[in-house]
Coordinates of C-alpha atoms in Angstrom, one line a residue:
X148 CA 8.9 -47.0 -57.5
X149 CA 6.4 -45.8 -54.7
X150 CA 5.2 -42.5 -55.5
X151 CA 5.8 -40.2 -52.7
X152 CA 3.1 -37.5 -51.9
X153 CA 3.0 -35.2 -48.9
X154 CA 0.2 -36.9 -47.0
X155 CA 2.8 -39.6 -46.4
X156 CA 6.0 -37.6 -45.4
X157 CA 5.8 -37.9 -41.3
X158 CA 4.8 -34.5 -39.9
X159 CA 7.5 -33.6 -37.3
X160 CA 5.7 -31.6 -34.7
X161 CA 8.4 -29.1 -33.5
X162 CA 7.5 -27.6 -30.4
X163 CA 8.9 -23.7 -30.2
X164 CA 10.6 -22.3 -27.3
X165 CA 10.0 -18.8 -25.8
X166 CA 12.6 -18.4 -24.0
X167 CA 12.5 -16.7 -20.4
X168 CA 15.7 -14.2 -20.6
X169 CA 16.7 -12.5 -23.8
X170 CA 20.3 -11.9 -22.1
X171 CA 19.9 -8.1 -21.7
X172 CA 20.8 -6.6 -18.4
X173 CA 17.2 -5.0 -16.3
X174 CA 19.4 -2.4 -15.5
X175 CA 22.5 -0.4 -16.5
X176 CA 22.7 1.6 -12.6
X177 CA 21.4 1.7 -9.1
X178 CA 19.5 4.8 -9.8
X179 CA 17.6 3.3 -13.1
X180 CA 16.9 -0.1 -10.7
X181 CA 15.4 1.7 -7.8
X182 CA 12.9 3.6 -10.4
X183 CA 11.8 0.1 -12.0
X184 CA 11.5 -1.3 -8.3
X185 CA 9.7 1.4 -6.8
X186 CA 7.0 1.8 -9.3
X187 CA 6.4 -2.0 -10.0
X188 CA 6.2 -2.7 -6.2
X189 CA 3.9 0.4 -5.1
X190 CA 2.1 -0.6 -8.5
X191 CA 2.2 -4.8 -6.9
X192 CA 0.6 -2.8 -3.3
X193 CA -1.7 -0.7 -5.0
X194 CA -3.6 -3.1 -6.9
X195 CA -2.3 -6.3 -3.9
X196 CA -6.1 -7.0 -3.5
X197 CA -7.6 -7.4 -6.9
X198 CA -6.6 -10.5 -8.0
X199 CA -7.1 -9.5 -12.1
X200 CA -4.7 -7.4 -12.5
X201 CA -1.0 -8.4 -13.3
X202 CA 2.0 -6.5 -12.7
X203 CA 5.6 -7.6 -13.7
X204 CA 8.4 -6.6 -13.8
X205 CA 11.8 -7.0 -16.5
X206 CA 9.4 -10.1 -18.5
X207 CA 9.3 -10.4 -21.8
X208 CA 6.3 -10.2 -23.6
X209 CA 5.3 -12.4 -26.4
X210 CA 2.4 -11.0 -28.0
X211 CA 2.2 -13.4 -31.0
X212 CA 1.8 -17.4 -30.5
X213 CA 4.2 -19.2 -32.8
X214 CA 6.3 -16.1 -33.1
X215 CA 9.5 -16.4 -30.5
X216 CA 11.6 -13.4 -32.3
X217 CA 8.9 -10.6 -31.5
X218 CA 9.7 -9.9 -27.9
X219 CA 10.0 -7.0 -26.1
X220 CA 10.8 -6.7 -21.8
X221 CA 9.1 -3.6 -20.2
X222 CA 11.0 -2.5 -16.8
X223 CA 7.2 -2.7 -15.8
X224 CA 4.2 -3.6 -17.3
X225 CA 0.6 -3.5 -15.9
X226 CA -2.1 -6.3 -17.8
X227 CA -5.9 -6.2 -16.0
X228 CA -7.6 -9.2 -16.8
X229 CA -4.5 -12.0 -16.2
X230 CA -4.4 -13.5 -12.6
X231 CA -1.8 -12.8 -10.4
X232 CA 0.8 -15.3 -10.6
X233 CA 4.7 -16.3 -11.7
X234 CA 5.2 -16.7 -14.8
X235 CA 8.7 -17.5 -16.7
X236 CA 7.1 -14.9 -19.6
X237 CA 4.5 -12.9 -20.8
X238 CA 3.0 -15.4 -23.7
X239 CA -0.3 -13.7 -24.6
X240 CA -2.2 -16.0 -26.3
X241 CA -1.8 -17.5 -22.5
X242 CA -3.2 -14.8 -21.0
X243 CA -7.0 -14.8 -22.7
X244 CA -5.1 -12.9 -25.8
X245 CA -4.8 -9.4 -23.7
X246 CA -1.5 -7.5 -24.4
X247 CA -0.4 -5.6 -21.1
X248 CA -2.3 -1.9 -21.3
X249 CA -0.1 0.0 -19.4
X250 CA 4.4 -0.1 -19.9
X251 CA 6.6 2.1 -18.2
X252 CA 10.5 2.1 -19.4
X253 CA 13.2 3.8 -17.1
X254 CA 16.1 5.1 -19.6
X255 CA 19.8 4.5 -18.8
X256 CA 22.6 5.9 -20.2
X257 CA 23.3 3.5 -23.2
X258 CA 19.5 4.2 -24.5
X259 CA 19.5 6.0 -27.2
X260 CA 16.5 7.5 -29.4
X261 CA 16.1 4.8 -32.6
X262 CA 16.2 1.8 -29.6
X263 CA 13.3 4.3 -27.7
X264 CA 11.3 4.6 -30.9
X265 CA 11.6 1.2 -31.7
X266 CA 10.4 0.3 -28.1
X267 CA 7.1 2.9 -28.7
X268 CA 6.4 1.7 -32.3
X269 CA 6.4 -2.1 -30.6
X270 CA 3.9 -0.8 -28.0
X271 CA 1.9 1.1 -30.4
X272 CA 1.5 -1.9 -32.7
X273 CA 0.9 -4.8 -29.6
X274 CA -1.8 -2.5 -28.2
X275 CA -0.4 -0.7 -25.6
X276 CA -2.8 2.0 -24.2
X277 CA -0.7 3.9 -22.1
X278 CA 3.1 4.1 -22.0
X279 CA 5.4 5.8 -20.2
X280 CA 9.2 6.8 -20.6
X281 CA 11.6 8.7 -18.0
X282 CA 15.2 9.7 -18.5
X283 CA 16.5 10.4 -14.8
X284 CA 19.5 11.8 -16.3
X285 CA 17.9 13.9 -18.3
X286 CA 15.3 14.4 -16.4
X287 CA 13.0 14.1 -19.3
X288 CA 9.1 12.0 -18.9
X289 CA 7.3 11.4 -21.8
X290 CA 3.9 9.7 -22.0
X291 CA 2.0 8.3 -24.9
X292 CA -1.8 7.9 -24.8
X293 CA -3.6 5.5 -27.6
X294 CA -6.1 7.3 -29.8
X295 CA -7.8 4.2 -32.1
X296 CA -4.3 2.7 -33.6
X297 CA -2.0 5.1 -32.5
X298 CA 0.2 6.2 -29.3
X299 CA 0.2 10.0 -29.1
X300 CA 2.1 11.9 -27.3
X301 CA 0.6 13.6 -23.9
X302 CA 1.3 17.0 -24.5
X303 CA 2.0 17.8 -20.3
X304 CA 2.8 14.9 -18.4
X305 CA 3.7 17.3 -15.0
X306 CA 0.1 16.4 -13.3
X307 CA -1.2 14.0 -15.6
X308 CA -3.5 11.3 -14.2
X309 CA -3.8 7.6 -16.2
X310 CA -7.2 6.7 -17.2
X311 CA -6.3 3.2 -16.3
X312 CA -4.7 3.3 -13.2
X313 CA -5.7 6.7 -11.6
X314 CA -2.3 7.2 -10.6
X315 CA -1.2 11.2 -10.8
X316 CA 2.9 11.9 -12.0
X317 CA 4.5 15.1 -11.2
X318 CA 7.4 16.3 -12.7
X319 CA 8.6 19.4 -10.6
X320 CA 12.7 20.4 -10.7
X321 CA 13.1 17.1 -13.2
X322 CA 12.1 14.5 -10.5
X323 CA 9.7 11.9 -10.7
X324 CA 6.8 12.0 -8.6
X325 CA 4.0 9.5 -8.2
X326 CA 1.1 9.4 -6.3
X327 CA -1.9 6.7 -5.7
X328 CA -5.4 8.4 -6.1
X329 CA -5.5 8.8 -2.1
X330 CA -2.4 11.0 -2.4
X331 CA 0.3 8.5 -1.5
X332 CA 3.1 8.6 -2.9
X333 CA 5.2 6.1 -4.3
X334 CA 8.1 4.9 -1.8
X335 CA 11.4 3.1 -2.2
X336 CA 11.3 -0.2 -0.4
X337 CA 13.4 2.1 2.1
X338 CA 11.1 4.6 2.5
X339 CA 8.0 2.2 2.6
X340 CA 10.0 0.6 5.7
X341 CA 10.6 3.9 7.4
X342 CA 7.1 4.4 7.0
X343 CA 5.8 1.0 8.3
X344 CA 8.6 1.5 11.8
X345 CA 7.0 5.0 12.1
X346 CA 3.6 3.5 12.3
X347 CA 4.7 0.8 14.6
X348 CA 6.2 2.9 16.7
X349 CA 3.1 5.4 16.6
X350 CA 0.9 2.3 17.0
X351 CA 2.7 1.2 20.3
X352 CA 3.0 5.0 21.6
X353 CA -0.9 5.2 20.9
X354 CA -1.5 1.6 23.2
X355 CA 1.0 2.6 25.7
X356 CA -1.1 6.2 26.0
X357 CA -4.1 4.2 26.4
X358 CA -2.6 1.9 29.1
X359 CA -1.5 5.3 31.1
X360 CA -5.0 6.4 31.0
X361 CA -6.7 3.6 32.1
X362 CA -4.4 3.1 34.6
X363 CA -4.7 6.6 35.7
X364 CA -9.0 5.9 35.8
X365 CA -8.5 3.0 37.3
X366 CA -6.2 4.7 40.4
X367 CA -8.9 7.4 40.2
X368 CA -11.4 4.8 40.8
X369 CA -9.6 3.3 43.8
X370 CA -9.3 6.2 45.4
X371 CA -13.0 7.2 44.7
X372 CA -13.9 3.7 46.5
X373 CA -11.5 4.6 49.2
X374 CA -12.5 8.2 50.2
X375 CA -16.3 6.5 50.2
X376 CA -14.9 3.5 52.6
X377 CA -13.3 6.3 54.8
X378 CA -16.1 8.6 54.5
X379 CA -18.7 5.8 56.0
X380 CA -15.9 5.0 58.8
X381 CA -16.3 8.3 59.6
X382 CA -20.3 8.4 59.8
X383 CA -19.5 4.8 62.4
X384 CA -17.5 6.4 64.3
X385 CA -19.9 9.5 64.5
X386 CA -22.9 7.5 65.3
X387 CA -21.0 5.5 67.3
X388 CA -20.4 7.8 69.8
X389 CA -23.7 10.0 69.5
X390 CA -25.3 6.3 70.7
X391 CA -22.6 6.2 73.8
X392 CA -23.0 9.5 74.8
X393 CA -26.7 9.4 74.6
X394 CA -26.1 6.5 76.7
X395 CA -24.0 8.8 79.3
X396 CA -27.2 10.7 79.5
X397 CA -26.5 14.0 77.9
X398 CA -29.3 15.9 75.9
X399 CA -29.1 16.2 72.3
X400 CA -28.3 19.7 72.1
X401 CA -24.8 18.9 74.0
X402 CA -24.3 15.6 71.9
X403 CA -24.9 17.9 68.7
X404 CA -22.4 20.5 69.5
X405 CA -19.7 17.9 70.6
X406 CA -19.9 15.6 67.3
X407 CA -20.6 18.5 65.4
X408 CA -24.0 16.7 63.9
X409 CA -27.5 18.1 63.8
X410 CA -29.7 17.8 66.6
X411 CA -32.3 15.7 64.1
X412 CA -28.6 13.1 63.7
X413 CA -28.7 12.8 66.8
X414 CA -32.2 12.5 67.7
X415 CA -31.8 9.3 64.6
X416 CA -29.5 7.2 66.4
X417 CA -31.6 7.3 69.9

């Protein structure tokens, strides 16, 4: 009997899945959906030009290769370093090992404070830097801040600015503010194109301005080149008949007084 030893049992090179939906709704309401939207796409504009720095948006992160049960989906999360891009997931170990620094969670009603602390304990151990929770029903935003190995709690979050992203929140009678380092602030995809007609429409009011006033200097200029043309018509017509009446004979003096000219005109055009 052939004695059997591991070296020759076929190895069976299982490939493992990470799967691309874990089956759990992005959102429970259209208030809790436009809060994700807004901040990923202002987030996607804000950082549109710098092509190392990826933002996404209801993807689950796997932060540990050969591990498809540890998994987590922020409603937003913010990696610099990855290239823009689709992806199907966040697998880490894909991504030059760098875990997504900053995660923003918008609570709906059926969240409740074990899933939260579950959610921050996951972030704190996956190296999270910054994370950020808001209840719009409560109207409660929290923020967490990494210090070494640990997310601590930012004691006011009502002005707070991230150190990553430079982006300042405000919390004033329980809504949520945010606003890009220039002062803009974040817009639904409604308001963003409110403000993009409004700066058409100022756009074409500011060219149709121009138009009037060059049009207006350019009827200005027409009439300055037409009072000149009449203006020397004038002087032919003057001279013109300072030479015939010099012609008839009469003195300059008389000329003068009848074509309303100087005696020296006149005296010019003998």
């Amino acid at each position: 009997m052939a004695l059997i030893t591991q070296s020759s049992i076929p190895q069976i090179n299982v490939e493992i899945e990470y799967p691309d939906c874990d089956g759990n709704p992005m959102s429970d309401n259209t208030r809790q959906y436009r809060l994700i939207v807004m901040i990923k796409e202002n987030l996607e504009i804000f950082y549109a030009t710098v092509m190392n720095v990826f933002v996404g948006g209801d993807l689950l992160w796997y932060p540990i290769e050969g591990d498809n049960k540890t998994r987590l989906a922020p409603d937003v999360m913010v990696a610099f370093g990855p290239l823009k891009g689709d992806r199907g997931s966040y697998q880490q170990w894909k991504e030059g090992g760098i875990a997504p620094q900053v995660a923003f969670e918008i609570l709906s009603p059926s969240n409740y404070a074990p899933e939260m602390e579950e959610k921050r304990k996951f972030y704190e151990t996956h190296g999270v830097e910054e994370y950020y929770s808001y209840d719009p029903d409560r109207f409660r935003l929290k923020g967490w801040l990494r210090q070494t190995n640990q997310l601590l709690p930012i004691t006011e979050m009502n002005g707070w600015v991230s150190p990553r992203m430079g982006i300042r929140f405000s919390h004033i009678q329980g809504e949520l503010e945010i606003y890009r380092p220039d002062g803009r602030k974040f817009l639904t995809s409604v308001e963003l194109d409110q403000e993009a007609r409004q700066a058409q429409l100022a756009a074409i009011q500011q060219a149709q301005r121009a138009d009037h006033q060059t049009q207006r200097a350019k009827q200005a200029q027409e009439q300055a080149q037409q009072a000149q043309e009449q203006a020397q018509q004038a002087q032919e017509q003057v001279r013109s008949m300072v030479v015939n009446l010099l012609r008839s004979g009469m003195s300059a003096e008389q000329i003068a007084d009848i074509a309303g000219v100087s005696v020296d005109r006149v005296n010019e055009s003998r």
